[in-house]
């Protein structure tokens, strides 16, 4: 089972995935979002994101780093709507 934790940072929001993480799905999700093909985020949230990248932290942990004037709640809602996860 995948565990998802969303944290507010000084630069934006981080999403940590642990457990049975399918790295390919995470990379696909970020790729879709980066190219505007994602339908899980509201348009105003997409516009707020300045940068998005994935970090493989090892031991089954992946982190997505979102930089911009975004709130934890916006991203938590988007994760719940994601069709990739």
Tab-separated table of N, CA and C in Angstrom, residues 15-52:
chain	number	residue	atom	x	y	z
A	15	UNK	N	5.516	16.238	-1.685
A	15	UNK	CA	4.673	15.056	-1.523
A	15	UNK	C	5.610	13.860	-1.380
A	16	UNK	N	5.511	13.148	-0.264
A	16	UNK	CA	6.326	11.959	-0.013
A	16	UNK	C	5.470	10.722	-0.233
A	17	UNK	N	6.003	9.783	-1.000
A	17	UNK	CA	5.354	8.495	-1.227
A	17	UNK	C	6.256	7.416	-0.652
A	18	UNK	N	5.697	6.538	0.171
A	18	UNK	CA	6.440	5.406	0.715
A	18	UNK	C	5.583	4.152	0.582
A	19	UNK	N	6.215	3.013	0.765
A	19	UNK	CA	5.484	1.748	0.664
A	19	UNK	C	5.657	1.143	-0.709
A	20	UNK	N	4.601	0.575	-1.241
A	20	UNK	CA	4.629	-0.088	-2.551
A	20	UNK	C	4.517	0.946	-3.661
A	21	UNK	N	5.563	1.740	-3.802
A	21	UNK	CA	5.560	2.844	-4.757
A	21	UNK	C	5.986	2.340	-6.129
A	22	UNK	N	5.159	2.602	-7.138
A	22	UNK	CA	5.514	2.313	-8.521
A	22	UNK	C	6.140	3.590	-9.082
A	23	UNK	N	7.468	3.603	-9.147
A	23	UNK	CA	8.182	4.807	-9.584
A	23	UNK	C	7.702	5.287	-10.943
A	24	UNK	N	7.431	4.360	-11.839
A	24	UNK	CA	6.988	4.733	-13.186
A	24	UNK	C	5.687	5.526	-13.129
A	25	UNK	N	4.764	5.138	-12.238
A	25	UNK	CA	3.498	5.870	-12.113
A	25	UNK	C	3.728	7.288	-11.603
A	26	UNK	N	4.639	7.431	-10.649
A	26	UNK	CA	4.936	8.759	-10.103
A	26	UNK	C	5.543	9.639	-11.192
A	27	UNK	N	6.507	9.095	-11.934
A	27	UNK	CA	7.125	9.865	-13.012
A	27	UNK	C	6.098	10.220	-14.090
A	28	UNK	N	5.191	9.292	-14.413
A	28	UNK	CA	4.132	9.559	-15.390
A	28	UNK	C	3.224	10.677	-14.906
A	29	UNK	N	2.863	10.640	-13.630
A	29	UNK	CA	1.995	11.669	-13.068
A	29	UNK	C	2.645	13.047	-13.179
A	30	UNK	N	3.923	13.144	-12.819
A	30	UNK	CA	4.630	14.424	-12.884
A	30	UNK	C	4.791	14.872	-14.332
A	31	UNK	N	5.092	13.941	-15.212
A	31	UNK	CA	5.228	14.265	-16.637
A	31	UNK	C	3.911	14.824	-17.184
A	32	UNK	N	2.805	14.179	-16.856
A	32	UNK	CA	1.490	14.659	-17.299
A	32	UNK	C	1.219	16.061	-16.774
A	33	UNK	N	1.490	16.271	-15.492
A	33	UNK	CA	1.247	17.585	-14.893
A	33	UNK	C	2.128	18.656	-15.532
A	34	UNK	N	3.377	18.311	-15.788
A	34	UNK	CA	4.318	19.272	-16.367
A	34	UNK	C	3.898	19.729	-17.756
A	35	UNK	N	3.170	18.865	-18.471
A	35	UNK	CA	2.753	19.191	-19.832
A	35	UNK	C	1.275	19.556	-19.929
A	36	UNK	N	0.649	19.815	-18.791
A	36	UNK	CA	-0.750	20.238	-18.797
A	36	UNK	C	-1.744	19.142	-19.115
A	37	UNK	N	-1.330	17.881	-19.064
A	37	UNK	CA	-2.224	16.765	-19.381
A	37	UNK	C	-2.909	16.201	-18.143
A	38	UNK	N	-2.674	16.817	-17.018
A	38	UNK	CA	-3.229	16.324	-15.759
A	38	UNK	C	-4.600	16.956	-15.539
A	39	UNK	N	-5.549	16.139	-15.080
A	39	UNK	CA	-6.875	16.687	-14.801
A	39	UNK	C	-7.195	16.635	-13.308
A	40	UNK	N	-6.182	16.345	-12.493
A	40	UNK	CA	-6.431	16.268	-11.050
A	40	UNK	C	-6.325	17.637	-10.377
A	41	UNK	N	-5.559	18.550	-10.962
A	41	UNK	CA	-5.397	19.881	-10.378
A	41	UNK	C	-6.317	20.885	-11.037
A	42	UNK	N	-6.781	21.813	-10.232
A	42	UNK	CA	-7.560	22.922	-10.777
A	42	UNK	C	-6.617	23.824	-11.569
A	43	UNK	N	-7.167	24.527	-12.548
A	43	UNK	CA	-6.346	25.383	-13.413
A	43	UNK	C	-5.594	26.450	-12.624
A	44	UNK	N	-6.238	27.050	-11.618
A	44	UNK	CA	-5.551	28.090	-10.852
A	44	UNK	C	-4.388	27.507	-10.051
A	45	UNK	N	-4.515	26.262	-9.599
A	45	UNK	CA	-3.411	25.603	-8.892
A	45	UNK	C	-2.259	25.350	-9.857
A	46	UNK	N	-2.554	24.874	-11.061
A	46	UNK	CA	-1.510	24.619	-12.066
A	46	UNK	C	-0.710	25.886	-12.352
A	47	UNK	N	-1.394	27.017	-12.450
A	47	UNK	CA	-0.722	28.278	-12.762
A	47	UNK	C	0.218	28.721	-11.645
A	48	UNK	N	-0.054	28.314	-10.425
A	48	UNK	CA	0.771	28.714	-9.278
A	48	UNK	C	2.091	27.950	-9.201
A	49	UNK	N	2.166	26.795	-9.849
A	49	UNK	CA	3.367	25.959	-9.756
A	49	UNK	C	4.431	26.473	-10.716
A	50	UNK	N	5.584	26.832	-10.154
A	50	UNK	CA	6.689	27.346	-10.960
A	50	UNK	C	7.616	26.225	-11.409
A	51	UNK	N	7.779	25.210	-10.556
A	51	UNK	CA	8.674	24.096	-10.869
A	51	UNK	C	8.148	22.833	-10.199
A	52	UNK	N	8.403	21.700	-10.849
A	52	UNK	CA	7.974	20.407	-10.324
A	52	UNK	C	9.032	19.373	-10.708
